[in-house]
């Protein structure tokens, strides 16, 4: 019986061979850049040597990492920036998708979608340049508005109290359209009979949104929230590298920039690997914990 089942599966896979071939580039990317590097994580337990065999040192570099004062600061910065992004940015794509769904004019909705998607495809170098001009103390649009109301111009990019909010705002601007795709797809997939039944029952638009649309977003919301919790230790290497300067570095120096500086610039490969392995392990624990808590409380999880 199992042999017949396996043969039918193989025949189905062969019939869908074109689809599997289309998956190969994506699978190759994840294997090369995400799976294979996991093997290299063992360097955290070895003393790296350019010439000769690496020497096993156990948890030496982890002890050094936790006893380094600057690591406490970069860990705090990472958690604060990531928490700000997760709490503030998470509901924005949901609200944006709900707003797009309310547009009756299909052409206008598509135009808004295309425009909102574009920033996602720009590199952080380009985005940082745009925001530098936008927030410029001498000629930026924000300071022009501030001065028009009689207040003095403010240099947001060198203000320690403002720079984290600049990171959050630029991240939201870059990803609002792209992150809304999954929610908009879930909304468009709702059975039209539910809308018709609600209309017959005399429900207004607010009732439709709160009783039909939002409940259908629970599953993608829970899934994305769990994944976001897993990435809480990733505060955005490319973004921080482009927005940092000596005035604000102490506020936005995160684990990724610390690993970049210690590993690639200073050549302390084993120490940097230990820091990165610690970050990855915390991410895995957070994903699993959030998933099981969510399954326990809401019966919905990431899988």
Coordinates of C-alpha atoms in Angstrom, one line a residue:
X1 CA 0.0 0.0 0.0
X2 CA 2.8 2.4 0.9
X3 CA 4.6 1.5 -2.3
X4 CA 1.6 2.5 -4.3
X5 CA 1.2 5.7 -2.4
X6 CA 4.9 6.6 -2.9
X7 CA 4.7 5.8 -6.7
X8 CA 1.6 8.1 -7.0
X9 CA 3.5 10.9 -5.2
X10 CA 6.5 10.5 -7.5
X11 CA 4.2 10.6 -10.5
X12 CA 2.6 13.8 -9.2
X13 CA 6.0 15.4 -8.5
X14 CA 7.1 14.5 -12.0
X15 CA 3.9 16.0 -13.4
X16 CA 4.7 19.2 -11.5
X17 CA 8.4 19.1 -12.4
X18 CA 8.3 22.6 -13.8
X19 CA 7.2 24.1 -10.5
X20 CA 9.9 22.2 -8.6
X21 CA 12.5 23.5 -11.1
X22 CA 11.2 27.0 -10.4
X23 CA 11.9 26.4 -6.7
X24 CA 15.5 25.5 -7.2
X25 CA 17.0 29.1 -7.2
X26 CA 15.2 30.0 -4.0
X27 CA 16.3 26.7 -2.4
X28 CA 19.8 27.2 -3.5
X29 CA 19.8 30.7 -2.0
X30 CA 18.6 29.5 1.4
X31 CA 21.0 26.5 1.4
X32 CA 24.1 28.6 0.5
X33 CA 23.4 31.7 2.6
X34 CA 21.3 30.4 5.5
X35 CA 21.8 26.7 6.0
X36 CA 25.5 26.2 5.1
X37 CA 26.7 29.1 7.4
X38 CA 25.2 27.2 10.4
X39 CA 28.0 24.7 10.0
X40 CA 30.5 27.6 10.4
X41 CA 29.0 28.5 13.7
X42 CA 31.3 25.9 15.3
X43 CA 34.0 28.5 15.0
X44 CA 32.6 30.1 18.2
X45 CA 34.1 27.2 20.1
X46 CA 37.5 27.2 18.4
X47 CA 40.4 29.6 18.4
X48 CA 40.7 30.6 14.7
X49 CA 44.1 30.3 13.1
X50 CA 45.0 31.4 9.6
X51 CA 47.8 28.9 9.5
X52 CA 47.4 25.6 11.2
X53 CA 44.5 23.8 12.8
X54 CA 41.9 25.6 14.8
X55 CA 42.1 24.8 18.6
X56 CA 39.0 23.9 20.6
X57 CA 38.6 26.3 23.5
X58 CA 35.0 25.5 24.6
X59 CA 33.0 28.5 25.9
X60 CA 36.0 30.8 26.2
X61 CA 34.7 33.4 23.8
X62 CA 31.2 33.3 25.3
X63 CA 32.7 34.1 28.8
X64 CA 34.7 37.0 27.2
X65 CA 31.6 38.2 25.4
X66 CA 29.4 38.4 28.6
X67 CA 32.2 40.1 30.6
X68 CA 32.7 42.8 27.9
X69 CA 30.9 46.0 29.1
X70 CA 30.2 47.3 25.6
X71 CA 28.2 44.1 24.8
X72 CA 25.7 45.0 27.5
X73 CA 25.2 48.3 25.8
X74 CA 24.8 46.9 22.3
X75 CA 22.4 44.2 23.6
X76 CA 20.3 46.9 25.3
X77 CA 20.3 49.0 22.1
X78 CA 19.3 46.0 20.0
X79 CA 16.3 45.1 22.2
X80 CA 15.1 48.7 22.5
X81 CA 15.2 49.4 18.7
X82 CA 13.7 46.1 17.8
X83 CA 10.9 46.4 20.4
X84 CA 10.1 49.9 19.1
X85 CA 10.0 48.7 15.5
X86 CA 7.8 45.6 16.4
X87 CA 5.3 47.5 18.6
X88 CA 5.0 50.6 16.4
X89 CA 5.4 49.2 12.9
X90 CA 3.5 45.9 13.3
X91 CA -0.1 47.3 13.1
X92 CA 0.7 49.8 10.3
X93 CA 0.6 47.3 7.4
X94 CA -2.6 45.9 8.8
X95 CA -4.3 49.3 8.9
X96 CA -2.9 50.1 5.5
X97 CA -4.3 46.9 4.0
X98 CA -7.7 47.7 5.5
X99 CA -7.6 51.2 4.0
X100 CA -6.7 49.8 0.6
X101 CA -9.6 47.4 0.8
X102 CA -11.9 50.3 1.3
X103 CA -10.9 52.0 -2.0
X104 CA -13.7 51.5 -4.5
X105 CA -11.7 52.8 -7.4
X106 CA -9.6 49.8 -8.5
X107 CA -7.1 51.9 -10.5
X108 CA -6.5 54.3 -7.7
X109 CA -5.9 51.3 -5.3
X110 CA -3.4 49.7 -7.7
X111 CA -1.6 53.0 -8.1
X112 CA -1.3 53.4 -4.3
X113 CA -0.1 49.8 -4.0
X114 CA 2.6 50.3 -6.6
X115 CA 3.8 53.5 -5.0
X116 CA 3.9 52.0 -1.5
X117 CA 5.8 49.0 -2.7
X118 CA 8.6 50.9 -4.4
X119 CA 10.7 51.9 -1.3
X120 CA 11.1 48.2 -0.4
X121 CA 13.2 47.7 -3.5
X122 CA 15.6 50.6 -2.7
X123 CA 18.8 49.9 -0.8
X124 CA 19.4 51.5 2.6
X125 CA 22.1 53.6 1.0
X126 CA 19.4 55.3 -1.2
X127 CA 16.9 55.4 1.6
X128 CA 19.4 57.0 4.0
X129 CA 20.2 59.6 1.3
X130 CA 16.5 60.4 0.9
X131 CA 16.0 60.8 4.7
X132 CA 19.1 62.9 5.1
X133 CA 17.6 65.4 2.6
X134 CA 14.2 65.1 4.2
X135 CA 15.5 65.8 7.8
X136 CA 18.3 68.2 6.8
X137 CA 18.7 71.0 9.3
X138 CA 19.3 73.6 6.6
X139 CA 17.0 72.6 3.8
X140 CA 14.9 69.6 4.9
X141 CA 11.2 69.5 4.4
X142 CA 10.6 68.7 8.1
X143 CA 12.6 71.6 9.4
X144 CA 11.0 73.9 6.8
X145 CA 7.6 73.1 8.4
X146 CA 9.0 73.5 11.9
X147 CA 10.4 76.9 11.1
X148 CA 7.2 77.9 9.4
X149 CA 5.5 77.5 12.8
X150 CA 8.1 79.7 14.4
X151 CA 10.2 77.0 16.0
X152 CA 14.0 76.6 15.5
X153 CA 15.4 74.0 13.1
X154 CA 16.5 70.7 14.7
X155 CA 19.2 68.3 13.7
X156 CA 17.4 65.0 14.1
X157 CA 20.3 62.9 12.7
X158 CA 22.7 63.9 15.4
X159 CA 20.1 63.9 18.3
X160 CA 20.5 60.9 20.5
X161 CA 16.9 61.2 21.7
X162 CA 15.5 61.3 18.1
X163 CA 17.7 58.9 16.1
X164 CA 15.9 55.8 17.2
X165 CA 12.6 57.3 16.1
X166 CA 14.3 58.1 12.8
X167 CA 15.1 54.4 12.4
X168 CA 11.6 53.4 13.2
X169 CA 10.0 56.0 10.8
X170 CA 12.3 55.1 7.9
X171 CA 11.7 51.4 8.4
X172 CA 8.0 51.9 8.4
X173 CA 8.2 54.0 5.3
X174 CA 10.3 51.4 3.5
X175 CA 8.1 48.4 4.3
X176 CA 4.5 49.5 4.8
X177 CA 3.5 48.6 1.3
X178 CA 5.4 45.3 1.1
X179 CA 4.3 44.1 4.5
X180 CA 0.7 44.8 3.7
X181 CA 0.7 42.3 0.8
X182 CA -0.1 39.2 2.9
X183 CA -2.9 41.0 4.8
X184 CA -4.4 42.4 1.6
X185 CA -4.2 38.9 0.1
X186 CA -6.1 37.5 3.1
X187 CA -8.7 40.2 2.8
X188 CA -9.2 39.5 -0.9
X189 CA -9.6 35.8 -0.2
X190 CA -12.6 36.3 2.1
X191 CA -15.7 34.5 0.7
X192 CA -18.0 37.1 -0.9
X193 CA -21.1 35.4 0.5
X194 CA -20.1 36.7 3.9
X195 CA -20.3 40.3 2.7
X196 CA -23.7 39.6 1.0
X197 CA -25.0 38.0 4.2
X198 CA -23.9 40.9 6.3
X199 CA -25.5 43.3 3.8
X200 CA -28.8 41.4 4.1
X201 CA -28.6 41.6 7.9
X202 CA -28.2 45.4 7.7
X203 CA -24.6 45.5 8.8
X204 CA -22.8 48.8 8.2
X205 CA -19.2 49.1 7.0
X206 CA -17.7 49.2 10.5
X207 CA -19.5 45.9 11.4
X208 CA -18.2 44.3 8.2
X209 CA -14.6 45.3 9.0
X210 CA -14.7 44.3 12.7
X211 CA -16.9 41.1 12.4
X212 CA -15.7 39.7 9.1
X213 CA -12.5 41.2 7.8
X214 CA -10.4 41.5 11.0
X215 CA -11.2 37.9 12.2
X216 CA -9.9 36.6 8.9
X217 CA -6.6 38.4 9.6
X218 CA -5.9 36.6 12.9
X219 CA -3.9 33.8 11.4
X220 CA -1.5 35.9 9.4
X221 CA -1.3 38.4 12.2
X222 CA -0.3 35.7 14.7
X223 CA 2.2 34.1 12.3
X224 CA 3.9 37.4 11.4
X225 CA 4.0 38.4 15.1
X226 CA 5.7 35.2 16.1
X227 CA 8.3 35.6 13.3
X228 CA 8.9 39.2 14.3
X229 CA 9.6 38.1 17.8
X230 CA 12.1 35.7 16.5
X231 CA 13.9 38.5 14.7
X232 CA 13.9 40.8 17.7
X233 CA 17.7 40.5 17.9
X234 CA 18.0 41.7 14.3
X235 CA 17.7 45.5 14.6
X236 CA 18.8 46.2 11.0
X237 CA 22.5 46.1 10.2
X238 CA 22.3 47.9 6.8
X239 CA 20.0 50.6 8.2
X240 CA 22.2 51.4 11.3
X241 CA 25.4 51.5 9.2
X242 CA 23.9 54.1 7.0
X243 CA 22.4 56.3 9.7
X244 CA 25.1 56.1 12.3
X245 CA 27.6 58.8 13.2
X246 CA 29.8 59.6 16.2
X247 CA 27.1 61.7 17.9
X248 CA 24.5 58.9 18.0
X249 CA 26.5 55.7 17.8
X250 CA 26.2 55.0 21.5
X251 CA 22.4 54.9 21.0
X252 CA 22.1 52.7 17.9
X253 CA 25.2 50.5 18.1
X254 CA 23.6 47.0 17.9
X255 CA 24.8 43.4 18.0
X256 CA 25.0 43.2 14.2
X257 CA 27.2 46.3 14.0
X258 CA 29.3 45.1 16.9
X259 CA 29.8 41.7 15.2
X260 CA 30.7 43.5 11.9
X261 CA 33.2 45.7 13.7
X262 CA 34.8 43.0 15.8
X263 CA 34.8 40.3 13.2
X264 CA 35.3 41.8 9.8
X265 CA 37.2 45.0 10.8
X266 CA 39.3 43.8 13.8
X267 CA 39.6 40.2 12.6
X268 CA 38.4 38.5 15.8
X269 CA 36.4 35.9 13.9
X270 CA 35.8 33.4 16.8
X271 CA 34.7 36.1 19.2
X272 CA 32.3 37.6 16.5
X273 CA 30.9 34.2 15.8
X274 CA 30.2 33.6 19.4
X275 CA 28.3 36.9 19.6
X276 CA 26.3 36.0 16.5
X277 CA 25.5 32.5 17.7
X278 CA 24.2 33.9 21.0
X279 CA 21.9 36.2 19.0
X280 CA 20.7 33.4 16.8
X281 CA 20.0 31.1 19.8
X282 CA 17.9 33.7 21.5
X283 CA 15.9 34.2 18.3
X284 CA 15.2 30.4 18.1
X285 CA 14.1 30.3 21.7
X286 CA 11.8 33.3 21.3
X287 CA 10.1 31.8 18.2
X288 CA 9.5 28.5 19.9
X289 CA 8.3 30.1 23.1
X290 CA 5.9 32.5 21.4
X291 CA 4.6 29.8 19.1
X292 CA 3.7 27.4 22.0
X293 CA 2.3 30.2 24.1
X294 CA 0.1 31.3 21.2
X295 CA -1.0 27.7 20.6
X296 CA -1.9 27.4 24.2
X297 CA -3.9 30.7 24.4
X298 CA -5.4 31.0 21.0
X299 CA -5.0 27.6 19.3
X300 CA -3.1 29.4 16.5
X301 CA 0.6 29.4 16.0
X302 CA 3.3 29.8 13.3
X303 CA 2.7 26.2 12.2

